Coordinates of C-alpha atoms in Angstrom, one line a residue:
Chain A
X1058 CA -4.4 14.9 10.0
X1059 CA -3.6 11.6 11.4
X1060 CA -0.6 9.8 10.1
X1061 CA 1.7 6.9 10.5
X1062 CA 5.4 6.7 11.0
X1063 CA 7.7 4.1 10.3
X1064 CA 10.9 5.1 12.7
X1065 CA 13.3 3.1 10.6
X1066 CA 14.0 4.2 7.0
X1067 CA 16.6 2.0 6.4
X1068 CA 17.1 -1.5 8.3
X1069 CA 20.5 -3.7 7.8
X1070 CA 21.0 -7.1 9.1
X1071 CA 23.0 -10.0 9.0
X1072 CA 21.1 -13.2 7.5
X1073 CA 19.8 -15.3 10.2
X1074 CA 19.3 -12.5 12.9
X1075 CA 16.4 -10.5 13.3
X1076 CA 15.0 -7.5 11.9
X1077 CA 12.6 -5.5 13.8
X1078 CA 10.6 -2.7 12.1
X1079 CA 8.6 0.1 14.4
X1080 CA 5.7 1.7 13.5
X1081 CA 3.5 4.9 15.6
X1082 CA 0.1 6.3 15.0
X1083 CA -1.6 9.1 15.9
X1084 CA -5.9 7.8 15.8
X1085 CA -7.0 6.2 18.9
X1086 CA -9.9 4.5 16.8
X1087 CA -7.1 2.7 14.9
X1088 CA -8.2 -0.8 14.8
X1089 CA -6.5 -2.2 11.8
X1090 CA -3.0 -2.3 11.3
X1091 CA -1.3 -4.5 7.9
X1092 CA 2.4 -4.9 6.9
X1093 CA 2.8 -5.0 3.1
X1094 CA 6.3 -5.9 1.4
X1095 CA 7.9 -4.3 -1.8
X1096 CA 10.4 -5.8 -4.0
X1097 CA 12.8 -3.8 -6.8
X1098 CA 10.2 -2.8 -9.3
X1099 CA 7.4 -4.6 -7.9
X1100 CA 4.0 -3.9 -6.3
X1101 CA 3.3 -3.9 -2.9
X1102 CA 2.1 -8.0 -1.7
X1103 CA 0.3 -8.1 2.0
X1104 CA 2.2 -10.2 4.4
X1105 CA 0.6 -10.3 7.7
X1106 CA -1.6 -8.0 9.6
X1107 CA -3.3 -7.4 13.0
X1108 CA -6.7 -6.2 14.7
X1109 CA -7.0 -4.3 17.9
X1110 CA -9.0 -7.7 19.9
X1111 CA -4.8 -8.9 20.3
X1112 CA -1.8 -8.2 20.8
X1113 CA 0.3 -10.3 19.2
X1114 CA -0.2 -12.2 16.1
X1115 CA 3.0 -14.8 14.3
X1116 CA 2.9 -16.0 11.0
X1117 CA 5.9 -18.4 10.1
X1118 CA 8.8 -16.3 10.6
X1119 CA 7.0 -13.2 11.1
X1120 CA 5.8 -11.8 14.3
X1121 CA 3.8 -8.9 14.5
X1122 CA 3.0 -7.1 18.4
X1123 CA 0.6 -4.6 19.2
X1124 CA 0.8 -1.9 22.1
X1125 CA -2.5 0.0 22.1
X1126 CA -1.5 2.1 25.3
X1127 CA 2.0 3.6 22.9
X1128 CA 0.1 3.5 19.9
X1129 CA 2.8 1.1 18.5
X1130 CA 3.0 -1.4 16.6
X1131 CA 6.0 -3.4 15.0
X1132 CA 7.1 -6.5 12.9
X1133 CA 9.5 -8.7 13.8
X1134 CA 10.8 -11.1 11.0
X1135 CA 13.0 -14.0 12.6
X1136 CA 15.4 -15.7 10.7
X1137 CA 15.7 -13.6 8.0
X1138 CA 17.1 -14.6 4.7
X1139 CA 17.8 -12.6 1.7
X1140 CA 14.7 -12.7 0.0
X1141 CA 13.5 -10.8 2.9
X1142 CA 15.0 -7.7 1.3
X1143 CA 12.9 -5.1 0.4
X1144 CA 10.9 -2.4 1.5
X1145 CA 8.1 -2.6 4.2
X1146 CA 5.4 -0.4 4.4
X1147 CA 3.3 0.1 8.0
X1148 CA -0.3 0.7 8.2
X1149 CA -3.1 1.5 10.2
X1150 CA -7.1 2.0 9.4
X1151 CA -10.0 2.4 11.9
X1152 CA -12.6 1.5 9.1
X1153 CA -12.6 -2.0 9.3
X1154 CA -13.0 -3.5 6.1
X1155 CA -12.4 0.0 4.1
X1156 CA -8.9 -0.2 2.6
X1157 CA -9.8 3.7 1.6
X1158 CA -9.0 4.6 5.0
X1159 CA -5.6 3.0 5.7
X1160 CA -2.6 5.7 6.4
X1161 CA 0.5 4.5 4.9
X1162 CA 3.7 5.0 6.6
X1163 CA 6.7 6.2 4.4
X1164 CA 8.7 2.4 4.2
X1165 CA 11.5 0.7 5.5
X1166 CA 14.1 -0.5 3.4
X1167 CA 15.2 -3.5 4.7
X1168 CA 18.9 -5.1 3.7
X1169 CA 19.8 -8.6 4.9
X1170 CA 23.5 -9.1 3.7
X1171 CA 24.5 -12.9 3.6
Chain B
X568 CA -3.5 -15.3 -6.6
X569 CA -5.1 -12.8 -7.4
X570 CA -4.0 -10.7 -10.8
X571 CA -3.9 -7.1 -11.1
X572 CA -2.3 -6.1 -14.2
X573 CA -1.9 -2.2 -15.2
X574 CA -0.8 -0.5 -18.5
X575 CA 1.5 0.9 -19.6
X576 CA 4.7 0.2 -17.3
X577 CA 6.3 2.8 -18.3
X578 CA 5.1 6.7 -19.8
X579 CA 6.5 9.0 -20.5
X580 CA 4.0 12.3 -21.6
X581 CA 4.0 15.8 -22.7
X582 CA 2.7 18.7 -20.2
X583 CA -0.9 19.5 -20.9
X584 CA -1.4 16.2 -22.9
X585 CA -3.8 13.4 -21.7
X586 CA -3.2 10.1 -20.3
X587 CA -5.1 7.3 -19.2
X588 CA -3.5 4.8 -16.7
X589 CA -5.2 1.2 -16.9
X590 CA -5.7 -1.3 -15.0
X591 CA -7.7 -4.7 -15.1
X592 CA -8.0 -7.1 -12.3
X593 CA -8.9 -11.3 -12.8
X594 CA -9.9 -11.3 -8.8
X595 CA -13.7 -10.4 -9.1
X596 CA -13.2 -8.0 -6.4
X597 CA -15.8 -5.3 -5.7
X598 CA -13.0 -2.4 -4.7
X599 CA -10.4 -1.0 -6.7
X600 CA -8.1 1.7 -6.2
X601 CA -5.5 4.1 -7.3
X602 CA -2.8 5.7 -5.4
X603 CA 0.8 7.6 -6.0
X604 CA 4.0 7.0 -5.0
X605 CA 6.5 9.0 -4.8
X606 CA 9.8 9.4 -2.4
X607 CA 9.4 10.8 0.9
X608 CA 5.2 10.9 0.7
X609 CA 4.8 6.8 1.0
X610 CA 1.2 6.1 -0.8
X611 CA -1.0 8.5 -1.6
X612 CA -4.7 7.6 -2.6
X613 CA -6.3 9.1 -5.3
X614 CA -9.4 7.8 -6.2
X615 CA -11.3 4.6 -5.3
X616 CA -14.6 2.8 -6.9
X617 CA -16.6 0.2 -4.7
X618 CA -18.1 -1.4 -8.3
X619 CA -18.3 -0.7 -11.7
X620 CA -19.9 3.0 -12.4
X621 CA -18.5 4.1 -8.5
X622 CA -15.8 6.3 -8.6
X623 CA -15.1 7.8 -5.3
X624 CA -12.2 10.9 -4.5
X625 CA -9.2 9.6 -2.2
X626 CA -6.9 12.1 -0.8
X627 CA -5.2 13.4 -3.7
X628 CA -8.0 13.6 -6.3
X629 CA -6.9 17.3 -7.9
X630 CA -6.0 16.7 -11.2
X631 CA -7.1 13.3 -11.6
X632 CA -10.2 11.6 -12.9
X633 CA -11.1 8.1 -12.8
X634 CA -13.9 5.7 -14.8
X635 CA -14.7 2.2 -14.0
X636 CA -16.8 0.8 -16.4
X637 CA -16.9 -2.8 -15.3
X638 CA -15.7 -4.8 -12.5
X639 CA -12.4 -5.5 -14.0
X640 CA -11.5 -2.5 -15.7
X641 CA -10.2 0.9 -13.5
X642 CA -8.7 3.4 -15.5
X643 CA -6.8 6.7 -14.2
X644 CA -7.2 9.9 -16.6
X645 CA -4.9 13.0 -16.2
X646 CA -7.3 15.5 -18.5
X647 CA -4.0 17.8 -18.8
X648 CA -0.4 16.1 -17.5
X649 CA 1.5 18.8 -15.3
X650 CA 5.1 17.8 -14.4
X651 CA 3.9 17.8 -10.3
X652 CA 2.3 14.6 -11.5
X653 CA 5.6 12.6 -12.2
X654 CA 5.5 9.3 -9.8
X655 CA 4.7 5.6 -9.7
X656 CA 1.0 5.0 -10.0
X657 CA -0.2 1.6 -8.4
X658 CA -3.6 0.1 -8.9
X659 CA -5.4 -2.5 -6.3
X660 CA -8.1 -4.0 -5.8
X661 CA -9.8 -5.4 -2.8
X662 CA -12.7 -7.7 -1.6
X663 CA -13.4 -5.1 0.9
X664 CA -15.5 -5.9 4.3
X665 CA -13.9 -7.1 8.0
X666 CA -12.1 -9.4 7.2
X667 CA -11.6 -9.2 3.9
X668 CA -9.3 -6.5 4.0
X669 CA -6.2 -7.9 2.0
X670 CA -5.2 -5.6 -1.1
X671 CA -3.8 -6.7 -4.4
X672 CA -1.3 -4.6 -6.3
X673 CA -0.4 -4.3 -9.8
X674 CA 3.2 -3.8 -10.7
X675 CA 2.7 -0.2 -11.1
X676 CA 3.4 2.6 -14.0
X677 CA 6.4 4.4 -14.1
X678 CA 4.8 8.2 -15.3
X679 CA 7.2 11.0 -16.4
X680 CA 5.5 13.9 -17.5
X681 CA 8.2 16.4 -19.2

């Protein structure tokens, strides 16, 4: 089946660099592609996300870039501070507007030391 | 923000006994979900509804029923608990539709099925 892969499982960076987070998938017709953040014990919360119609889309301190051609697709958070710690999960979707056809990737664990 | 609160946080059950996962969202959003997740498999969906008396099969449905009764209210029912079914449940719910695509998580129920 299709599927999504997140090629960092665990990310660690110094507070006030950046962290970069990669994501691959496999379905050309992917068209949809949202970053959602985890905290200890917490549910997921959405933080940004991007269509196929661009290639790069920036929200405050994140940045997320498209590469339709590699079937890639990555967030960059700039600046990061230590609330940015937590895990971050990839995904992608070719029903636009149906959530019950997203592929999760598996996480990143993301540490920013002070 | 929108609310999704699920019930109970934590379970802990007895293999073959019944349990029924609940969870009730403030959001008025037509689409609800359930997944699973669990340590090297990311999130897993199980079932889905699109409005209250919709209950659609996600990829993971074995062993697993769902009701949803109203527009608020999604419940997850294992008939008969089996130990495989040990994880973090997370319940969502979503407006649905292009552009609409955000979901909202509960804070998830920790199940442990001995």
């Amino acid at each position: 089946g299709e599927k999504v892969e997140q090629h960092e499982s665990t990310l660690s960076v110094r507070e006030g660099d950046s962290a970069v987070i990669n994501c691959t998938y496999t379905d050309t017709a992917s068209s949809y592609f949202p970053w959602y953040k985890q905290e200890a014990g917490k549910g997921l919360h959405f933080v940004i996300d991007i269509r196929s119609n661009v290639d790069r889309k920036q929200s405050q301190r994140l940045i997320v870039l498209l590469d339709k051609k590699a079937k890639r697709f990555s967030l960059h958070i700039t600046a990061t501070q230590p609330e940015d710690s937590a895990i971050y999960f990839c995904a992608a979707s070719r029903g636009v507007g149906d959530n019950s056809k997203l592929i999760w990737g598996l996480g990143t664990s993301l540490v920013v030391n002070p | 923000e929108a609310a999704v609160t699920q019930s109970p946080r934590n379970k802990v059950a007895v293999t073959g006994g019944k349990v029924t996962l609940s969870c009730n969202q403030t959001n008025n959003h037509n689409n609800m979900y359930w997944y699973r997740q669990d340590t090297g498999h990311g999130l897993r969906l199980i079932h889905y509804s699109y409005g209250a008396g919709s209950t659609e099969k996600g990829d993971i449905p074995d062993g697993y029923k769902a009701s949803r009764p109203s527009q608020e209210n999604f419940s997850l029912i294992l008939e008969l608990a089996t130990p495989s079914q040990t994880s973090v449940y997370f319940c969502a719910s979503g407006l649905g539709g292009a552009g609409a695509e955000t979901l909202y998580f509960g804070s998830g129920t920790r199940l442990t099925v001995l």
